[in-house]
CSV table of C-alpha atoms in Angstrom, one decimal:
chain,number,residue,atom,x,y,z
A,1,MET,CA,2.0,24.9,-4.7
A,2,LEU,CA,0.2,22.1,-6.6
A,3,ASN,CA,-0.2,22.7,-10.4
A,4,TYR,CA,-2.2,21.1,-13.1
A,5,ASN,CA,1.0,19.0,-14.2
A,6,ASN,CA,1.6,17.8,-10.6
A,7,ILE,CA,-2.2,16.7,-10.5
A,8,LEU,CA,-1.9,15.0,-13.8
A,9,PHE,CA,1.2,13.2,-12.9
A,10,ILE,CA,-0.3,11.8,-9.6
A,11,ALA,CA,-3.5,10.8,-11.4
A,12,MET,CA,-1.6,8.9,-14.1
A,13,LEU,CA,0.4,6.9,-11.5
A,14,THR,CA,-2.6,6.2,-9.2
A,15,ASN,CA,-4.7,4.8,-12.1
A,16,PHE,CA,-1.9,2.8,-13.3
A,17,SER,CA,-2.5,-1.1,-13.4
A,18,ALA,CA,0.3,-3.6,-13.6
A,19,SER,CA,0.4,-7.2,-14.1
A,20,SER,CA,1.5,-9.3,-11.0
A,21,THR,CA,4.0,-12.0,-11.1
A,22,GLY,CA,5.0,-15.0,-8.9
A,23,HIS,CA,8.6,-14.0,-8.8
A,24,GLU,CA,9.8,-12.6,-5.5
A,25,LEU,CA,11.4,-9.3,-5.9
A,26,THR,CA,14.2,-10.2,-3.4
A,27,ASP,CA,15.4,-12.6,-6.1
A,28,ASN,CA,14.5,-10.3,-9.1
A,29,THR,CA,17.0,-7.5,-9.4
A,30,LEU,CA,17.9,-4.8,-12.1
A,31,PHE,CA,21.4,-6.2,-12.4
A,32,SER,CA,21.9,-10.0,-12.3
A,33,TRP,CA,25.6,-10.1,-11.5
A,34,PRO,CA,26.7,-13.4,-10.0
A,35,GLU,CA,27.6,-13.8,-6.2
A,36,ASN,CA,31.2,-12.9,-5.6
A,37,ILE,CA,33.5,-13.1,-2.6
A,38,VAL,CA,32.6,-9.6,-1.3
A,39,THR,CA,28.7,-10.2,-1.1
A,40,LYS,CA,29.2,-13.7,0.0
A,41,SER,CA,31.4,-12.5,2.9
A,42,LEU,CA,29.0,-9.8,3.9
A,43,ASP,CA,26.1,-12.3,3.8
A,44,ASP,CA,27.9,-14.6,6.0
A,45,ILE,CA,28.5,-11.8,8.4
A,46,LEU,CA,24.8,-10.6,8.5
A,47,ASN,CA,23.6,-14.1,8.7
A,48,THR,CA,25.6,-14.6,12.0
A,49,LEU,CA,23.8,-11.5,13.3
A,50,GLY,CA,20.5,-13.2,12.4
A,51,ALA,CA,20.0,-11.0,9.3
A,52,SER,CA,19.2,-13.7,6.8
A,53,LYS,CA,17.2,-12.8,3.8
A,54,THR,CA,14.5,-15.2,4.3
A,55,TYR,CA,12.5,-16.8,7.1
A,56,GLU,CA,11.5,-20.4,7.2
A,57,LYS,CA,8.7,-21.6,9.7
A,58,ASP,CA,11.0,-24.5,11.2
A,59,GLN,CA,13.4,-21.9,12.4
A,60,GLY,CA,11.1,-21.0,15.3
A,61,LEU,CA,12.0,-17.5,16.7
A,62,ASN,CA,14.4,-16.1,14.4
A,63,SER,CA,16.2,-13.0,16.1
A,64,SER,CA,18.5,-10.3,15.0
A,65,ILE,CA,20.2,-7.6,16.9
A,66,ILE,CA,21.6,-4.8,14.4
A,67,PRO,CA,23.4,-1.7,15.5
A,68,THR,CA,22.0,1.2,13.6
A,69,ALA,CA,22.7,4.8,12.7
A,70,TYR,CA,20.0,7.2,11.7
A,71,TYR,CA,19.3,10.9,10.9
A,72,THR,CA,16.4,13.1,10.8
A,73,PRO,CA,16.1,16.8,10.5
A,74,GLU,CA,14.1,17.0,13.8
A,75,LYS,CA,16.6,14.9,15.9
A,76,GLY,CA,19.9,15.2,13.9
A,77,LEU,CA,22.4,12.3,13.7
A,78,GLY,CA,21.9,9.4,16.1
A,79,ILE,CA,22.9,6.0,17.0
A,80,GLY,CA,20.7,3.0,18.3
A,81,ALA,CA,20.0,-0.7,18.1
A,82,LEU,CA,17.2,-2.6,16.3
A,83,TYR,CA,15.8,-6.0,17.6
A,84,VAL,CA,13.6,-7.9,15.1
A,85,GLY,CA,12.2,-11.3,15.8
A,86,LEU,CA,10.3,-13.3,13.3
A,87,TYR,CA,8.0,-16.3,14.5
A,88,ASN,CA,5.1,-18.3,13.5
A,89,LEU,CA,1.9,-18.8,15.7
A,90,SER,CA,-0.2,-20.9,13.1
A,91,ASP,CA,0.1,-24.5,12.0
A,92,ALA,CA,-0.8,-23.3,8.5
A,93,ALA,CA,1.4,-21.8,6.0
A,94,LEU,CA,1.2,-18.0,6.1
A,95,SER,CA,2.4,-15.3,3.7
A,96,GLN,CA,3.9,-13.6,6.5
A,97,PRO,CA,5.4,-14.5,9.9
A,98,SER,CA,4.5,-12.8,13.2
A,99,SER,CA,7.1,-10.2,14.2
A,100,VAL,CA,8.4,-8.1,17.2
A,101,SER,CA,10.7,-5.2,16.8
A,102,LEU,CA,12.4,-3.1,19.4
A,103,ASN,CA,14.0,0.2,18.0
A,104,SER,CA,16.2,2.5,20.3
A,105,TYR,CA,17.7,5.6,19.5
A,106,TYR,CA,19.8,8.5,21.2
A,107,SER,CA,20.6,11.6,19.0
A,108,GLU,CA,23.1,14.5,19.0
A,109,ASN,CA,20.3,16.9,20.3
A,110,ASN,CA,19.6,14.7,23.2
A,111,SER,CA,16.5,13.0,21.8
A,112,TYR,CA,16.1,9.5,22.8
A,113,GLY,CA,13.6,6.7,22.8
A,114,VAL,CA,12.3,3.1,22.4
A,115,SER,CA,9.5,1.8,20.4
A,116,LEU,CA,7.8,-1.5,20.1
A,117,LYS,CA,6.0,-3.0,17.4
A,118,ASN,CA,4.4,-6.5,17.6
A,119,LYS,CA,2.3,-8.1,14.9
A,120,ASN,CA,0.7,-11.5,15.7
A,121,PHE,CA,-1.1,-13.7,13.0
A,122,PHE,CA,-3.2,-16.5,14.5
A,123,GLU,CA,-5.1,-19.6,13.1
A,124,SER,CA,-4.5,-19.2,9.4
A,125,ASP,CA,-4.5,-15.5,9.8
A,126,ASN,CA,-8.2,-15.6,11.0
A,127,ASN,CA,-7.3,-13.4,13.9
A,128,ARG,CA,-4.7,-10.7,14.3
A,129,LEU,CA,-3.3,-8.8,17.3
A,130,PHE,CA,-1.3,-5.7,16.8
A,131,ILE,CA,0.5,-3.9,19.8
A,132,ASN,CA,2.5,-0.7,19.3
A,133,ALA,CA,4.2,1.2,22.2
A,134,ASN,CA,6.5,4.3,22.3
A,135,ILE,CA,8.6,6.1,25.0
A,136,ALA,CA,10.4,9.2,23.8
A,137,ASN,CA,11.9,12.5,24.8
A,138,ASP,CA,12.2,14.3,21.6
A,139,ALA,CA,13.2,17.8,20.3
A,140,SER,CA,10.2,19.4,18.7
A,141,TYR,CA,9.2,22.5,16.9
A,142,PHE,CA,6.0,24.6,17.0
A,143,TYR,CA,5.0,26.8,14.1
A,144,GLY,CA,1.3,27.5,15.0
A,145,LEU,CA,-1.5,25.8,13.3
A,146,SER,CA,-1.0,24.9,9.7
A,147,GLY,CA,2.6,26.1,10.0
A,148,GLN,CA,1.3,29.8,9.6
A,149,SER,CA,4.1,31.3,11.6
A,150,ASP,CA,7.6,32.1,10.1
A,151,ASN,CA,8.9,31.9,13.7
A,152,VAL,CA,9.7,28.6,15.3
A,153,THR,CA,9.5,27.7,19.0
A,154,ASN,CA,11.7,24.8,20.2
A,155,TYR,CA,10.5,22.7,22.9
A,156,THR,CA,11.0,19.0,24.2
A,157,ALA,CA,8.1,16.4,24.0
A,158,GLU,CA,8.1,14.0,26.6
A,159,GLN,CA,5.8,11.2,25.3
A,160,PHE,CA,4.4,7.8,26.0
A,161,SER,CA,1.9,6.0,23.8
A,162,ALA,CA,0.5,2.6,23.5
A,163,ASP,CA,-2.3,0.9,21.5
A,164,LEU,CA,-3.6,-2.5,21.1
A,165,ILE,CA,-6.0,-3.6,18.6
A,166,TRP,CA,-7.6,-7.1,17.8
A,167,LEU,CA,-9.0,-7.9,14.3
A,168,HIS,CA,-11.1,-10.9,13.3
A,169,LYS,CA,-11.4,-12.1,9.6
A,170,THR,CA,-15.2,-12.0,8.7
A,171,SER,CA,-14.5,-12.9,5.1
A,172,SER,CA,-11.8,-13.1,2.5
A,173,HIS,CA,-9.3,-10.3,3.4
A,174,LEU,CA,-11.8,-8.4,5.5
A,175,TYR,CA,-11.1,-7.8,9.1
A,176,ILE,CA,-13.3,-6.2,11.9
A,177,GLY,CA,-11.9,-5.4,15.4
A,178,TYR,CA,-11.5,-3.2,18.3
A,179,GLY,CA,-8.8,-1.8,20.5
A,180,VAL,CA,-7.7,0.6,23.3
A,181,LYS,CA,-5.2,3.4,23.0
A,182,GLY,CA,-3.5,5.6,25.5
A,183,VAL,CA,-1.4,8.7,25.0
A,184,SER,CA,0.5,11.0,27.4
A,185,ILE,CA,2.5,14.0,25.9
A,186,THR,CA,4.1,16.8,28.1
A,187,PRO,CA,5.8,19.8,26.3
A,188,THR,CA,8.8,21.0,28.4
A,189,GLY,CA,11.5,23.6,27.9
A,190,ILE,CA,9.1,25.8,25.8
A,191,GLU,CA,10.9,28.9,24.4
A,192,LYS,CA,9.3,32.0,25.7
A,193,ASN,CA,11.1,34.6,23.6
A,194,THR,CA,9.2,33.8,20.2
A,195,ALA,CA,6.2,35.5,18.7
A,196,ASN,CA,4.3,32.2,18.6
A,197,ASN,CA,1.1,31.7,20.7
A,198,THR,CA,2.5,28.8,22.8
A,199,GLU,CA,-0.7,28.5,25.0
A,200,LEU,CA,-1.7,25.4,22.7
A,201,LEU,CA,1.4,23.6,23.9
A,202,VAL,CA,-0.1,22.0,27.1
A,203,LYS,CA,0.2,18.6,28.6
A,204,ASP,CA,-2.2,16.1,27.6
A,205,ASN,CA,-3.1,12.5,29.1
A,206,SER,CA,-5.7,10.6,26.8
A,207,ILE,CA,-7.2,7.3,26.9
A,208,GLY,CA,-9.8,5.7,24.6
A,209,GLY,CA,-11.3,2.9,22.7
A,210,SER,CA,-11.0,2.2,18.7
A,211,ILE,CA,-13.2,0.3,16.1
A,212,LYS,CA,-11.5,-0.8,12.9
A,213,ILE,CA,-12.7,-2.2,9.6
A,214,ASP,CA,-9.7,-3.3,7.5
A,215,TYR,CA,-9.5,-4.9,4.1
A,216,ASP,CA,-5.9,-6.3,3.6
A,217,SER,CA,-4.8,-8.4,0.7
A,218,ARG,CA,-1.1,-7.5,1.1
A,219,ASP,CA,1.5,-10.1,1.1
A,220,ASN,CA,3.5,-8.6,3.8
A,221,ILE,CA,2.4,-5.8,6.1
A,222,ASP,CA,5.8,-4.2,6.6
A,223,ASN,CA,7.0,-4.3,3.1
A,224,ALA,CA,4.3,-5.2,0.6
A,225,PHE,CA,5.0,-6.3,-3.0
A,226,LYS,CA,1.4,-6.8,-4.0
A,227,GLY,CA,-2.1,-6.3,-2.6
A,228,ILE,CA,-4.6,-3.7,-1.4
A,229,ASN,CA,-5.1,-2.4,2.1
A,230,ILE,CA,-8.1,0.0,2.7
A,231,GLY,CA,-9.9,0.7,5.8
A,232,PHE,CA,-11.5,3.1,8.5
A,233,GLN,CA,-10.5,3.4,12.2
A,234,PHE,CA,-12.5,5.5,14.8
A,235,ASN,CA,-11.1,6.5,18.0
A,236,GLN,CA,-13.3,7.7,20.9
A,237,MET,CA,-10.8,9.6,23.3
A,238,TYR,CA,-11.2,11.2,26.7
A,239,SER,CA,-8.5,13.8,27.9
A,240,TYR,CA,-8.0,13.7,31.5
A,241,SER,CA,-5.9,16.9,31.4
A,242,GLN,CA,-8.7,19.0,29.7
A,243,SER,CA,-11.8,17.0,31.1
A,244,GLU,CA,-13.4,16.6,27.7
A,245,SER,CA,-13.8,13.9,25.2
A,246,TYR,CA,-12.9,14.2,21.5
A,247,GLU,CA,-12.9,12.0,18.3
A,248,GLN,CA,-10.5,10.8,15.6
A,249,TYR,CA,-11.4,9.5,12.2
A,250,GLN,CA,-8.8,7.8,9.9
A,251,LEU,CA,-9.3,6.6,6.6
A,252,TYR,CA,-6.6,4.9,4.6
A,253,TYR,CA,-5.9,3.3,1.2
A,254,SER,CA,-2.7,1.8,-0.2
A,255,GLN,CA,-2.1,-0.5,-3.2
A,256,TYR,CA,1.0,-2.3,-4.4
A,257,HIS,CA,1.9,-3.8,-7.7
A,258,HIS,CA,5.0,-5.6,-8.9
A,259,PHE,CA,5.6,-6.2,-12.6
A,260,GLN,CA,6.1,-9.0,-15.1
A,261,ASP,CA,8.2,-7.3,-17.6
A,262,ILE,CA,10.1,-4.9,-15.6
A,263,VAL,CA,11.8,-5.0,-12.2
A,264,GLY,CA,10.2,-3.1,-9.3
A,265,THR,CA,7.1,-2.4,-7.3
A,266,LEU,CA,4.8,0.5,-7.6
A,267,ALA,CA,3.1,1.6,-4.3
A,268,TRP,CA,0.8,4.4,-3.6
A,269,GLN,CA,-1.4,5.6,-0.7
A,270,VAL,CA,-4.1,8.1,0.2
A,271,GLU,CA,-4.6,8.8,3.9
A,272,GLY,CA,-6.9,11.2,5.8
A,273,GLU,CA,-7.1,12.0,9.6
A,274,PHE,CA,-10.0,14.1,10.9
A,275,ASN,CA,-10.1,15.4,14.6
A,276,SER,CA,-13.0,17.0,16.5
A,277,ASP,CA,-12.6,20.6,17.5
A,278,ASP,CA,-12.0,19.5,21.1
A,279,SER,CA,-8.8,17.6,20.1
A,280,PRO,CA,-5.8,18.8,22.2
A,281,PHE,CA,-3.0,20.3,19.9
A,282,VAL,CA,-0.3,17.7,20.7
A,283,GLN,CA,-2.9,14.9,19.3
A,284,LEU,CA,-3.7,16.8,16.1
A,285,ALA,CA,-2.8,15.4,12.6
A,286,SER,CA,0.4,16.5,11.1
A,287,LEU,CA,2.2,16.4,7.7
A,288,GLY,CA,6.2,16.0,7.4
A,289,GLY,CA,8.7,13.8,9.0
A,290,ASP,CA,10.1,10.5,7.5
A,291,ASP,CA,6.9,8.9,6.3
A,292,LYS,CA,4.1,11.6,5.5
A,293,LEU,CA,5.5,14.0,2.7
A,294,ARG,CA,9.3,13.6,3.3
A,295,GLY,CA,11.0,17.0,2.7
A,296,TYR,CA,9.1,18.9,5.2
A,297,LEU,CA,9.9,19.2,9.0
A,298,GLU,CA,7.8,17.3,11.3
A,299,GLY,CA,5.7,19.4,13.5
A,300,ARG,CA,5.6,22.5,11.1
A,301,HIS,CA,2.2,21.5,9.4
A,302,VAL,CA,-0.4,20.4,12.1
A,303,ASN,CA,-4.2,20.9,12.3
A,304,ASN,CA,-7.4,19.3,12.9
A,305,GLN,CA,-7.7,17.8,9.4
A,306,MET,CA,-5.3,16.3,7.2
A,307,ILE,CA,-5.2,14.3,3.9
A,308,PHE,CA,-2.2,13.4,1.7
A,309,SER,CA,-1.3,10.9,-1.1
A,310,GLN,CA,2.0,9.7,-2.3
A,311,VAL,CA,3.3,7.3,-5.0
A,312,GLU,CA,6.5,5.3,-4.9
A,313,TYR,CA,8.5,3.3,-7.2
A,314,ARG,CA,10.8,0.7,-5.5
A,315,VAL,CA,13.5,-1.1,-7.5
A,316,PRO,CA,15.9,-3.8,-6.3
A,317,ILE,CA,19.2,-3.1,-8.0
A,318,TYR,CA,21.6,-5.8,-7.0
A,319,TRP,CA,22.2,-8.1,-4.0
A,320,ARG,CA,20.6,-6.5,-0.9
A,321,VAL,CA,20.7,-2.9,-2.4
A,322,GLY,CA,17.7,-1.0,-3.9
A,323,MET,CA,16.3,2.4,-4.7
A,324,VAL,CA,13.1,4.3,-4.6
A,325,PHE,CA,11.6,7.3,-6.3
A,326,TRP,CA,8.4,9.1,-5.1
A,327,THR,CA,6.3,12.2,-5.2
A,328,GLY,CA,3.3,13.1,-3.1
A,329,ALA,CA,1.0,16.0,-2.1
A,330,GLY,CA,-1.0,16.8,0.9
A,331,SER,CA,-2.9,19.6,3.0
A,332,VAL,CA,-3.7,20.4,6.5
A,333,ALA,CA,-6.6,22.7,7.7
A,334,ASN,CA,-8.8,23.7,10.7
A,335,ASP,CA,-11.9,22.2,8.9
A,336,ILE,CA,-12.5,19.9,5.8
A,337,SER,CA,-13.6,22.8,3.6
A,338,GLY,CA,-10.3,24.4,3.9
A,339,LEU,CA,-8.2,21.4,2.8
A,340,PHE,CA,-6.2,22.1,-0.3
A,341,GLU,CA,-6.5,25.9,-0.1
A,342,GLU,CA,-3.0,25.5,0.4
A,343,THR,CA,-1.2,22.3,-1.0
A,344,LEU,CA,2.2,20.9,-0.1
A,345,VAL,CA,4.1,18.9,-2.7
A,346,SER,CA,7.0,16.6,-2.0
A,347,TYR,CA,9.3,14.5,-4.1
A,348,GLY,CA,12.6,12.6,-3.7
A,349,THR,CA,14.7,9.4,-4.0
A,350,GLY,CA,16.6,7.0,-1.6
A,351,PHE,CA,18.5,3.8,-1.2
A,352,ARG,CA,17.5,0.7,0.5
A,353,PHE,CA,19.6,-2.1,2.3
A,354,ASN,CA,18.0,-5.3,3.1
A,355,VAL,CA,19.1,-6.3,6.6
A,356,LYS,CA,16.6,-9.2,7.1
A,357,ASP,CA,13.5,-10.6,5.3
A,358,ARG,CA,11.4,-7.6,4.2
A,359,VAL,CA,13.1,-5.3,6.7
A,360,ASN,CA,15.2,-2.6,5.1
A,361,ILE,CA,17.4,0.2,6.2
A,362,ARG,CA,16.4,3.3,4.2
A,363,ALA,CA,18.3,6.6,3.3
A,364,ASP,CA,16.0,9.2,1.6
A,365,ILE,CA,16.4,12.7,0.4
A,366,GLY,CA,13.0,14.7,0.4
A,367,VAL,CA,12.3,18.0,-1.3
A,368,GLY,CA,9.5,20.2,-0.2
A,369,ASP,CA,8.4,23.7,-1.4
A,370,ASP,CA,11.2,25.4,0.4
A,371,SER,CA,13.2,22.8,2.2
A,372,THR,CA,15.3,19.7,1.4
A,373,GLU,CA,15.6,17.0,4.2
A,374,PHE,CA,17.6,14.0,4.5
A,375,TYR,CA,16.4,10.8,6.5
A,376,LEU,CA,18.2,7.6,7.7
A,377,ASN,CA,15.7,5.0,9.2
A,378,ILE,CA,14.2,1.7,9.4
A,379,ASN,CA,11.5,0.2,7.1
A,380,GLU,CA,9.5,1.6,4.3
A,381,ALA,CA,7.5,4.9,4.6
A,382,PHE,CA,4.3,3.0,3.9
């Protein structure tokens, strides 16, 4: 449960203001030991894989294929391959290149999938096109709404999702856009010998449109060192499986500061997701997993309404290696008035290894109220 000290600690961090500096944190590490034969040899190997630490516009399409290993409590230990391509679509100098990534995995409990993330920046960043797609067959867990049941129902979620959103800059850092979204989730292999009400676990095929307002002054979307991102997205969805429409509202805020006198980046975020009463269970908001309150099992805390906040300090240690420390709190409920009647608190630490410009492999240990979870994955939590 969240107590006064937790609230005070989070409030102090979220109201903290730091001075920015022009130094790139990739070159400003806690320990400034000189390059040696070991790090140089490893850099040479990574560079042959396309995993250079910086991207230059004249490189054109800069590609990397990196074998990966990962672990999450939901999927167990797995292996996969990560493709990352960086490229430039604008004649002007941009703070970040366009990117495309393909992340594939197969785990010990037979979960598997492929995800696509494509970010395009056009015409001096006056227009943006973001595309995401995911195909997966994942081991999943059902504890009822808000994780109220002590029993777990195991099932497999066969899912496909895709969304596309176009954003146009209307003023400095302010973007307005629209998009389309489609989701198909089929729960299979549902355990019947549990006390849970599994009638909520039904197939859903939904399609809809989105409107988005986004203020974004971050220097890099995937791994920001400075800037603010605040916005609102509305999704109007129609479920063909249930023959009814439903709405999703998403509010988000994140801010990043790097320091002049000490090494590191302080990042924090607040995010809320609010769904109408007709929303299918498999489309509801959830806490837990490897980005929203690490330390809780993904799928344990699910309901119509969700809000959470987390604060993270990221510090580069030496060469390509860094560390992070974080704390966070959040809540799910059937209606907005029920939020924070029960609050989940999370904290933890992790290591980072930079495999490409602003792309990290992360290993995190998250601690929740009654569980400790380990995660090995790609990219920052936010």
